[in-house]
PDB file of C-alpha atoms in Angstrom:
ATOM      1  CA  UNK V 261       2.852 -12.071 -16.632  1.00 44.00           C
ATOM      2  CA  UNK V 262       6.116 -13.007 -15.006  1.00 47.00           C
ATOM      3  CA  UNK V 263       6.218 -15.276 -11.993  1.00 52.00           C
ATOM      4  CA  UNK V 264       7.175 -13.140  -8.952  1.00 52.00           C
ATOM      5  CA  UNK V 265       8.171 -16.243  -6.978  1.00 51.00           C
ATOM      6  CA  UNK V 266      10.659 -17.087  -9.750  1.00 56.00           C
ATOM      7  CA  UNK V 267      12.133 -13.586  -9.454  1.00 52.00           C
ATOM      8  CA  UNK V 268      12.406 -14.021  -5.688  1.00 51.00           C
ATOM      9  CA  UNK V 269      14.283 -17.277  -6.156  1.00 52.00           C
ATOM     10  CA  UNK V 270      16.715 -15.472  -8.453  1.00 52.00           C
ATOM     11  CA  UNK V 271      17.573 -13.114  -5.591  1.00 52.00           C
ATOM     12  CA  UNK V 272      19.531 -15.874  -3.902  1.00 48.00           C
ATOM     13  CA  UNK V 273      20.434 -18.200  -6.796  1.00 52.00           C
ATOM     14  CA  UNK V 274      22.158 -17.941 -10.139  1.00 47.00           C
ATOM     15  CA  UNK V 275      24.135 -14.943 -11.360  1.00 44.00           C
ATOM     16  CA  UNK V 276      24.503 -12.388  -8.601  1.00 44.00           C
ATOM     17  CA  UNK V 277      25.424  -8.727  -8.886  1.00 42.00           C
ATOM     18  CA  UNK V 278      27.947  -7.056  -6.588  1.00 45.00           C
ATOM     19  CA  UNK V 279      25.394  -6.690  -3.730  1.00 50.00           C
ATOM     20  CA  UNK V 280      24.010 -10.234  -4.151  1.00 59.00           C
ATOM     21  CA  UNK V 281      21.062  -9.119  -6.312  1.00 60.00           C
ATOM     22  CA  UNK V 282      20.418 -10.218  -9.879  1.00 68.00           C
ATOM     23  CA  UNK V 283      20.254  -7.032 -12.004  1.00 72.00           C
ATOM     24  CA  UNK V 284      17.968  -8.785 -14.487  1.00 75.00           C
ATOM     25  CA  UNK V 285      15.489  -9.460 -11.664  1.00 74.00           C
ATOM     26  CA  UNK V 286      15.437  -5.732 -10.858  1.00 75.00           C
ATOM     27  CA  UNK V 287      14.741  -4.906 -14.507  1.00 78.00           C
ATOM     28  CA  UNK V 288      11.955  -7.502 -14.666  1.00 79.00           C
ATOM     29  CA  UNK V 289      10.346  -6.119 -11.496  1.00 74.00           C
ATOM     30  CA  UNK V 290      10.490  -2.600 -12.966  1.00 75.00           C
ATOM     31  CA  UNK V 291       8.841  -3.875 -16.163  1.00 78.00           C
ATOM     32  CA  UNK V 292       6.211  -5.655 -14.053  1.00 74.00           C
ATOM     33  CA  UNK V 293       5.394  -2.336 -12.349  1.00 69.00           C
ATOM     34  CA  UNK V 294       4.816  -0.735 -15.734  1.00 72.00           C
ATOM     35  CA  UNK V 295       2.744  -3.647 -17.070  1.00 72.00           C
ATOM     36  CA  UNK V 296       0.454  -3.842 -14.038  1.00 71.00           C
ATOM     37  CA  UNK V 297       0.197  -0.139 -13.223  1.00 70.00           C
ATOM     38  CA  UNK V 298       1.431  -0.771  -9.674  1.00 72.00           C
ATOM     39  CA  UNK V 299       3.560   1.857  -7.946  1.00 75.00           C
ATOM     40  CA  UNK V 300       5.544  -0.519  -5.758  1.00 76.00           C
ATOM     41  CA  UNK V 301       6.502  -4.195  -5.622  1.00 74.00           C
ATOM     42  CA  UNK V 302       8.525  -6.069  -3.024  1.00 76.00           C
ATOM     43  CA  UNK V 303       9.954  -9.590  -3.179  1.00 74.00           C
ATOM     44  CA  UNK V 304      11.521 -11.357  -0.216  1.00 72.00           C
ATOM     45  CA  UNK V 305      13.539 -14.560  -0.477  1.00 69.00           C
ATOM     46  CA  UNK V 306      16.326 -16.204   1.480  1.00 68.00           C
ATOM     47  CA  UNK V 307      16.933 -13.302   3.863  1.00 68.00           C
ATOM     48  CA  UNK V 308      17.055 -10.683   1.100  1.00 71.00           C
ATOM     49  CA  UNK V 309      14.354  -8.163   0.278  1.00 72.00           C
ATOM     50  CA  UNK V 310      14.114  -6.392  -3.076  1.00 73.00           C
ATOM     51  CA  UNK V 311      11.752  -3.423  -3.356  1.00 75.00           C
ATOM     52  CA  UNK V 312      11.180  -1.476  -6.556  1.00 74.00           C
ATOM     53  CA  UNK V 313       8.947   1.599  -6.373  1.00 73.00           C
ATOM     54  CA  UNK V 314       7.911   4.325  -8.790  1.00 69.00           C
ATOM     55  CA  UNK V 315       8.121   7.901  -7.615  1.00 60.00           C
ATOM     56  CA  UNK V 316       6.266  10.898  -8.982  1.00 50.00           C
ATOM     57  CA  UNK V 317       9.596  12.276 -10.156  1.00 45.00           C
ATOM     58  CA  UNK V 318      11.097  10.735 -13.319  1.00 45.00           C
ATOM     59  CA  UNK V 319      13.740   8.918 -11.233  1.00 44.00           C
ATOM     60  CA  UNK V 320      12.772   5.439  -9.978  1.00 44.00           C
ATOM     61  CA  UNK V 321      14.000   4.055  -6.662  1.00 47.00           C
ATOM     62  CA  UNK V 322      15.436   0.587  -6.208  1.00 48.00           C
ATOM     63  CA  UNK V 323      16.616  -0.682  -2.845  1.00 47.00           C
ATOM     64  CA  UNK V 324      17.881  -3.997  -1.576  1.00 48.00           C
ATOM     65  CA  UNK V 325      18.727  -4.773   2.020  1.00 47.00           C
ATOM     66  CA  UNK V 326      18.737  -7.628   4.500  1.00 50.00           C
ATOM     67  CA  UNK V 327      15.321  -8.039   6.112  1.00 49.00           C
ATOM     68  CA  UNK V 328      14.690  -5.306   8.641  1.00 48.00           C
ATOM     69  CA  UNK V 329      11.716  -3.141   9.577  1.00 50.00           C
ATOM     70  CA  UNK V 330      11.151  -0.504   6.929  1.00 48.00           C
ATOM     71  CA  UNK V 331       9.511   2.864   7.576  1.00 49.00           C
ATOM     72  CA  UNK V 332       7.951   4.580   4.590  1.00 48.00           C
ATOM     73  CA  UNK V 333       6.698   8.155   4.691  1.00 50.00           C
ATOM     74  CA  UNK V 334       3.287   8.889   3.234  1.00 48.00           C
ATOM     75  CA  UNK V 335       3.199  10.773  -0.059  1.00 47.00           C
ATOM     76  CA  UNK V 336       2.458  14.486   0.323  1.00 49.00           C
ATOM     77  CA  UNK V 337      -1.239  15.316   0.030  1.00 48.00           C
ATOM     78  CA  UNK V 338      -2.588  17.420  -2.812  1.00 47.00           C
ATOM     79  CA  UNK V 339      -2.056  21.157  -2.409  1.00 46.00           C
ATOM     80  CA  UNK V 340      -4.378  22.548   0.252  1.00 47.00           C
ATOM     81  CA  UNK V 341      -5.289  26.104   1.078  1.00 46.00           C
ATOM     82  CA  UNK V 342      -2.578  27.536   3.367  1.00 46.00           C
ATOM     83  CA  UNK V 343      -5.081  28.114   6.200  1.00 45.00           C
ATOM     84  CA  UNK V 344      -6.233  24.473   6.083  1.00 49.00           C
ATOM     85  CA  UNK V 345      -2.723  23.020   6.185  1.00 51.00           C
ATOM     86  CA  UNK V 346      -1.850  20.929   9.275  1.00 50.00           C
ATOM     87  CA  UNK V 347       1.441  19.710  10.560  1.00 61.00           C
ATOM     88  CA  UNK V 348       1.466  15.906  10.364  1.00 62.00           C
ATOM     89  CA  UNK V 349      -1.512  13.588   9.990  1.00 73.00           C
ATOM     90  CA  UNK V 350      -4.853  14.321  11.618  1.00 80.00           C
ATOM     91  CA  UNK V 351      -4.950  12.790  15.121  1.00 84.00           C
ATOM     92  CA  UNK V 352      -8.016  10.707  14.201  1.00 88.00           C
ATOM     93  CA  UNK V 353      -6.663   9.526  10.835  1.00 92.00           C
ATOM     94  CA  UNK V 354      -7.007   5.840   9.986  1.00 94.00           C
ATOM     95  CA  UNK V 355      -4.236   5.061   7.501  1.00 93.00           C
ATOM     96  CA  UNK V 356      -3.677   2.213   5.084  1.00 92.00           C
ATOM     97  CA  UNK V 357      -1.290  -0.416   6.444  1.00 93.00           C
ATOM     98  CA  UNK V 358      -0.393  -1.509   2.895  1.00 93.00           C
ATOM     99  CA  UNK V 359      -0.480  -0.731  -0.798  1.00 94.00           C
ATOM    100  CA  UNK V 360      -3.645  -2.028  -2.427  1.00 95.00           C
ATOM    101  CA  UNK V 361      -7.180  -1.238  -3.505  1.00 95.00           C
ATOM    102  CA  UNK V 362      -9.683   0.053  -0.966  1.00 95.00           C
ATOM    103  CA  UNK V 363     -13.306  -1.065  -0.874  1.00 95.00           C
ATOM    104  CA  UNK V 364     -15.927   0.757   1.213  1.00 94.00           C
ATOM    105  CA  UNK V 365     -18.494  -2.084   1.173  1.00 93.00           C
ATOM    106  CA  UNK V 366     -18.265  -5.849   1.761  1.00 91.00           C
ATOM    107  CA  UNK V 367     -19.221  -6.482  -1.895  1.00 89.00           C
ATOM    108  CA  UNK V 368     -20.424  -4.479  -4.910  1.00 88.00           C
ATOM    109  CA  UNK V 369     -23.962  -3.152  -4.536  1.00 89.00           C
ATOM    110  CA  UNK V 370     -24.026  -3.580  -0.736  1.00 92.00           C
ATOM    111  CA  UNK V 371     -24.232  -0.772   1.832  1.00 94.00           C
ATOM    112  CA  UNK V 372     -20.854   0.727   2.834  1.00 94.00           C
ATOM    113  CA  UNK V 373     -19.312  -0.371   6.131  1.00 95.00           C
ATOM    114  CA  UNK V 374     -19.517   3.224   7.445  1.00 95.00           C
ATOM    115  CA  UNK V 375     -20.747   6.653   6.348  1.00 94.00           C
ATOM    116  CA  UNK V 376     -19.827  10.142   7.526  1.00 94.00           C
ATOM    117  CA  UNK V 377     -21.544  10.727  10.859  1.00 94.00           C
ATOM    118  CA  UNK V 378     -21.662   7.039  11.866  1.00 94.00           C
ATOM    119  CA  UNK V 379     -20.645   6.098  15.398  1.00 96.00           C
ATOM    120  CA  UNK V 380     -18.020   3.318  15.355  1.00 95.00           C
ATOM    121  CA  UNK V 381     -16.688   1.021  18.040  1.00 95.00           C
ATOM    122  CA  UNK V 382     -13.081   0.013  18.505  1.00 94.00           C
ATOM    123  CA  UNK V 383     -12.368  -3.028  16.305  1.00 94.00           C
ATOM    124  CA  UNK V 384     -15.333  -2.424  13.973  1.00 94.00           C
ATOM    125  CA  UNK V 385     -14.553  -2.977  10.264  1.00 94.00           C
ATOM    126  CA  UNK V 386     -14.369   0.372   8.465  1.00 95.00           C
ATOM    127  CA  UNK V 387     -13.057  -0.602   5.017  1.00 94.00           C
ATOM    128  CA  UNK V 388     -11.282  -3.413   3.188  1.00 95.00           C
ATOM    129  CA  UNK V 389      -7.895  -3.110   1.483  1.00 94.00           C
ATOM    130  CA  UNK V 390      -7.212  -5.759  -1.133  1.00 93.00           C
ATOM    131  CA  UNK V 391      -3.538  -6.592  -1.561  1.00 91.00           C
ATOM    132  CA  UNK V 392      -2.303  -9.511  -3.638  1.00 89.00           C
ATOM    133  CA  UNK V 393      -5.855 -10.924  -3.954  1.00 88.00           C
ATOM    134  CA  UNK V 394      -6.262 -10.964  -0.161  1.00 90.00           C
ATOM    135  CA  UNK V 395      -9.030  -8.923   1.472  1.00 92.00           C
ATOM    136  CA  UNK V 396      -7.684  -7.200   4.592  1.00 93.00           C
ATOM    137  CA  UNK V 397     -10.295  -5.639   6.903  1.00 94.00           C
ATOM    138  CA  UNK V 398      -9.313  -2.246   8.319  1.00 94.00           C
ATOM    139  CA  UNK V 399     -10.615  -2.015  11.891  1.00 94.00           C
ATOM    140  CA  UNK V 400     -11.350   1.114  13.895  1.00 94.00           C
ATOM    141  CA  UNK V 401      -8.386   1.776  16.209  1.00 94.00           C
ATOM    142  CA  UNK V 402     -10.738   3.486  18.688  1.00 93.00           C
ATOM    143  CA  UNK V 403     -14.382   4.407  19.174  1.00 95.00           C
ATOM    144  CA  UNK V 404     -15.681   7.674  17.755  1.00 95.00           C
ATOM    145  CA  UNK V 405     -17.597   9.326  14.934  1.00 95.00           C
ATOM    146  CA  UNK V 406     -16.587   9.063  11.268  1.00 94.00           C
ATOM    147  CA  UNK V 407     -16.024  12.719  10.350  1.00 94.00           C
ATOM    148  CA  UNK V 408     -14.495  12.263   6.894  1.00 93.00           C
ATOM    149  CA  UNK V 409     -13.989   9.475   4.344  1.00 94.00           C
ATOM    150  CA  UNK V 410     -10.922  10.340   2.274  1.00 93.00           C
ATOM    151  CA  UNK V 411     -11.137   7.574  -0.354  1.00 94.00           C
ATOM    152  CA  UNK V 412     -13.667   6.277  -2.842  1.00 92.00           C
ATOM    153  CA  UNK V 413     -14.632   2.692  -3.606  1.00 93.00           C
ATOM    154  CA  UNK V 414     -12.109   0.659  -5.662  1.00 93.00           C
ATOM    155  CA  UNK V 415      -9.470   3.395  -5.386  1.00 94.00           C
ATOM    156  CA  UNK V 416      -5.766   2.413  -5.289  1.00 95.00           C
ATOM    157  CA  UNK V 417      -4.139   3.410  -1.994  1.00 95.00           C
ATOM    158  CA  UNK V 418      -0.560   3.697  -0.792  1.00 94.00           C
ATOM    159  CA  UNK V 419       0.987   2.661   2.514  1.00 92.00           C
ATOM    160  CA  UNK V 420       0.292   5.335   5.131  1.00 91.00           C
ATOM    161  CA  UNK V 421      -2.404   7.099   3.068  1.00 93.00           C
ATOM    162  CA  UNK V 422      -5.283   8.464   5.163  1.00 93.00           C
ATOM    163  CA  UNK V 423      -8.412   6.410   4.496  1.00 95.00           C
ATOM    164  CA  UNK V 424     -10.820   8.116   6.872  1.00 94.00           C
ATOM    165  CA  UNK V 425     -10.909  10.245   9.994  1.00 94.00           C
ATOM    166  CA  UNK V 426     -12.548   9.360  13.300  1.00 94.00           C
ATOM    167  CA  UNK V 427     -13.223  12.248  15.687  1.00 91.00           C
TER     168      UNK V 427
END
């Protein structure tokens, strides 16, 4: 597998394209997406950020910009019955703050952090999202009752995807 840090270094060194980005680095990141099955990869180095993401459509998206906050819209949910369709996310939705793999229990074979119907307190760990070999606990933003768990154990998740709903 290619060294992502090496690619990041190439963003600011060596042969640069018109916008200051090495076109070969973009190609290598796109190949890395295919090899790993990831849908998105981002490299930041020397004040430049390079993000390559796959879309459901056959066209892939590549963007490069100076570091700035980036807002990404959640992917549309699977087709729902027209009567069940809501405008915007559920008010009690707990969404993924990153792309990664979600785990519902602290380790395989253990009891899940929460189940539907459980009462949770603000700050209580609900799930874990693993990103780049780092386990990131997802805490309850407020107290309430878990009314729906929208993901399964070891499922890949996208930024902004609803993980569970607290009513």
